[in-house]
Coordinates of C-alpha atoms in Angstrom, one line a residue:
M1 CA -138.1 -73.8 9.4
I2 CA -141.1 -72.9 11.6
V3 CA -139.1 -70.0 12.7
R4 CA -138.2 -68.8 9.4
R5 CA -141.9 -68.9 8.4
L6 CA -142.9 -67.2 11.4
I7 CA -140.5 -64.3 10.6
A8 CA -141.5 -64.2 7.0
F9 CA -145.1 -64.1 7.7
T10 CA -144.4 -61.2 10.3
A11 CA -142.4 -59.4 7.8
L12 CA -145.1 -59.8 5.0
A13 CA -147.9 -58.6 7.6
Y14 CA -145.8 -55.7 8.5
V15 CA -145.3 -54.6 4.9
L16 CA -148.9 -55.1 3.9
G17 CA -149.9 -53.3 6.9
F18 CA -147.8 -50.4 5.9
V19 CA -149.1 -50.3 2.5
A20 CA -152.8 -50.2 3.7
F21 CA -151.7 -47.4 6.1
M22 CA -150.3 -45.4 3.3
V23 CA -153.4 -46.4 1.0
M24 CA -155.9 -45.4 3.3
L25 CA -154.5 -41.9 4.4
P26 CA -157.9 -39.8 5.1
R27 CA -158.6 -36.8 2.9
P28 CA -160.4 -33.5 4.1
R29 CA -164.0 -33.9 4.9
E30 CA -166.4 -31.7 3.4
G31 CA -169.8 -31.0 5.0
Q32 CA -170.8 -32.9 8.1
P33 CA -171.0 -30.5 10.8
T34 CA -170.1 -31.7 14.3
D35 CA -170.5 -30.3 17.8
A36 CA -166.8 -29.5 17.9
I37 CA -163.4 -29.3 16.2
V38 CA -160.3 -30.4 17.7
V39 CA -156.6 -29.6 16.2
P40 CA -153.6 -31.0 17.6
T41 CA -150.6 -28.6 16.9
G42 CA -147.4 -30.0 15.1
G43 CA -148.2 -29.9 11.4
P44 CA -148.7 -27.4 8.7
G45 CA -152.0 -26.8 7.6
R46 CA -153.8 -28.1 10.7
I47 CA -154.5 -24.9 12.5
D48 CA -155.6 -23.0 9.2
R49 CA -158.2 -26.0 8.3
G50 CA -159.6 -25.8 11.8
L51 CA -160.1 -22.2 11.6
D52 CA -161.5 -22.4 8.3
L53 CA -163.9 -24.9 9.5
I54 CA -165.2 -23.0 12.5
A55 CA -165.5 -19.8 10.2
Q56 CA -167.8 -21.8 8.1
H57 CA -169.8 -22.7 11.1
Q58 CA -169.2 -26.5 10.8
A59 CA -169.1 -26.6 14.8
K60 CA -169.9 -24.6 17.9
R61 CA -166.2 -24.5 19.1
L62 CA -162.8 -25.4 18.1
L63 CA -160.1 -26.6 20.6
I64 CA -156.3 -26.2 19.4
T65 CA -154.7 -28.7 21.8
G66 CA -151.0 -28.9 22.5
V67 CA -150.4 -25.0 22.3
A68 CA -147.0 -23.8 23.9
P69 CA -147.4 -22.2 27.1
G70 CA -147.6 -18.5 27.0
V71 CA -149.1 -18.3 23.5
R72 CA -152.3 -16.2 23.4
P73 CA -155.2 -16.0 21.2
A74 CA -154.2 -12.7 19.6
E75 CA -150.7 -14.3 18.8
L76 CA -152.3 -17.2 17.2
A77 CA -154.7 -15.1 15.3
A78 CA -151.9 -13.0 14.0
T79 CA -150.0 -15.8 13.0
N80 CA -152.7 -17.7 11.1
R81 CA -154.1 -14.6 9.7
A82 CA -157.5 -15.1 11.4
P83 CA -159.7 -12.4 13.0
V84 CA -159.2 -12.1 16.7
A85 CA -163.1 -12.1 17.0
L86 CA -163.2 -15.7 15.8
F87 CA -160.8 -16.7 18.6
A88 CA -162.9 -14.6 21.0
C89 CA -166.1 -16.3 20.4
C90 CA -165.4 -19.8 19.2
V91 CA -161.6 -21.0 19.6
D92 CA -160.1 -22.4 23.0
L93 CA -156.6 -23.0 23.4
G94 CA -155.2 -26.1 25.2
H95 CA -151.7 -25.6 26.9
E96 CA -151.5 -28.9 28.6
A97 CA -150.7 -31.4 25.9
V98 CA -147.3 -32.4 25.0
D99 CA -147.9 -35.5 22.6
T100 CA -150.6 -37.2 20.9
R101 CA -151.7 -39.1 23.9
S102 CA -152.0 -36.0 26.0
N103 CA -153.7 -34.1 23.1
A104 CA -156.3 -37.0 23.4
M105 CA -156.7 -36.5 27.3
E106 CA -156.9 -32.8 27.1
T107 CA -159.5 -33.1 24.3
A108 CA -161.6 -35.7 26.2
A109 CA -161.6 -33.4 29.2
W110 CA -162.8 -30.5 27.0
V111 CA -165.6 -32.3 25.2
K112 CA -166.7 -33.7 28.4
A113 CA -166.8 -30.3 30.0
H114 CA -169.0 -28.9 27.0
G115 CA -171.0 -32.0 26.6
Y116 CA -170.4 -32.4 23.1
K117 CA -171.4 -35.8 21.3
S118 CA -169.5 -35.5 18.1
V119 CA -166.0 -34.2 17.4
R120 CA -164.1 -33.5 14.0
L121 CA -160.5 -34.3 14.5
V122 CA -158.3 -32.3 12.1
T123 CA -154.8 -33.4 11.8
S124 CA -152.1 -34.5 9.3
D125 CA -153.3 -37.4 7.1
W126 CA -150.3 -39.6 8.2
H127 CA -151.1 -38.7 11.7
M128 CA -154.8 -39.4 11.9
A129 CA -154.8 -43.1 12.4
R130 CA -152.9 -42.7 15.8
A131 CA -154.6 -39.5 16.8
S132 CA -157.9 -41.0 16.0
M133 CA -157.1 -44.3 18.1
E134 CA -155.8 -42.1 21.0
L135 CA -158.7 -39.9 21.0
K136 CA -161.3 -42.8 20.8
A137 CA -159.7 -44.5 23.7
A138 CA -159.9 -41.3 25.9
L139 CA -163.5 -40.1 25.0
D140 CA -166.6 -41.7 26.3
S141 CA -168.0 -44.1 24.0
D142 CA -171.0 -42.2 22.9
V143 CA -168.9 -39.4 21.3
A144 CA -168.6 -39.8 17.5
I145 CA -165.4 -38.8 15.8
V146 CA -165.1 -37.4 12.4
S147 CA -161.7 -37.7 10.7
D148 CA -160.6 -34.8 8.6
G149 CA -157.0 -35.4 7.3
V150 CA -154.8 -32.4 6.2
P151 CA -152.9 -33.7 3.2
G152 CA -149.2 -33.6 4.0
E153 CA -145.9 -34.3 2.3
A154 CA -144.1 -36.6 4.9
P155 CA -141.1 -38.4 3.8
L156 CA -140.8 -42.2 3.9
G157 CA -138.9 -42.0 7.1
L158 CA -141.4 -40.2 8.8
L159 CA -144.3 -42.4 7.6
I160 CA -142.3 -45.5 8.8
V161 CA -141.9 -44.0 12.2
E162 CA -145.4 -43.1 12.5
Y163 CA -146.8 -46.4 11.4
N164 CA -144.4 -48.1 14.0
K165 CA -145.8 -45.7 16.8
L166 CA -149.3 -46.6 15.8
L167 CA -148.5 -50.5 15.9
L168 CA -146.8 -50.2 19.3
R169 CA -149.6 -47.8 20.6
R170 CA -152.3 -50.3 19.4
I171 CA -150.6 -53.1 21.2
A172 CA -150.4 -51.2 24.3
L173 CA -154.1 -50.4 24.2
W174 CA -155.0 -54.1 23.5
T175 CA -152.9 -55.4 26.3
G176 CA -153.7 -52.5 28.8
I177 CA -150.0 -51.7 29.1
G178 CA -149.6 -48.0 29.8
V179 CA -153.0 -47.0 29.4

């Protein structure tokens, strides 16, 4: 009897948590300039949003993290129909990251090297909770993170997988496993 109740409670908590995850997907944030903008690669609209924000002078610099080795600024500028001059003045490419966790570590090193105190994280709305959690864990505690969600049309299966990754990583961070 107690085992069944525990299983039912756990299932209910999981479903309610997933509903909250879905309801609280972040939207694009207008205004609120920051010292820097960071965009992890991997989802449609992310780089375009970051480039639009840096062109609007919403930050001093933009880091695009997780860029494939060998990709050069001119190629990325052409792909995203952005001026090469924008890349020359204000955009850095990070080639070290391969996943959300290493995106956060690459970003934290870049933020520290530049002495920034506020960062706008631009990523897909469904990816924001985990990306923000990883970035917060990697950054110094005095650096503010502003979430700027890029609306996406993720299928239900991807949303469930992302929610599961979020839960597992949160548990890992709480327990100190794999930190």
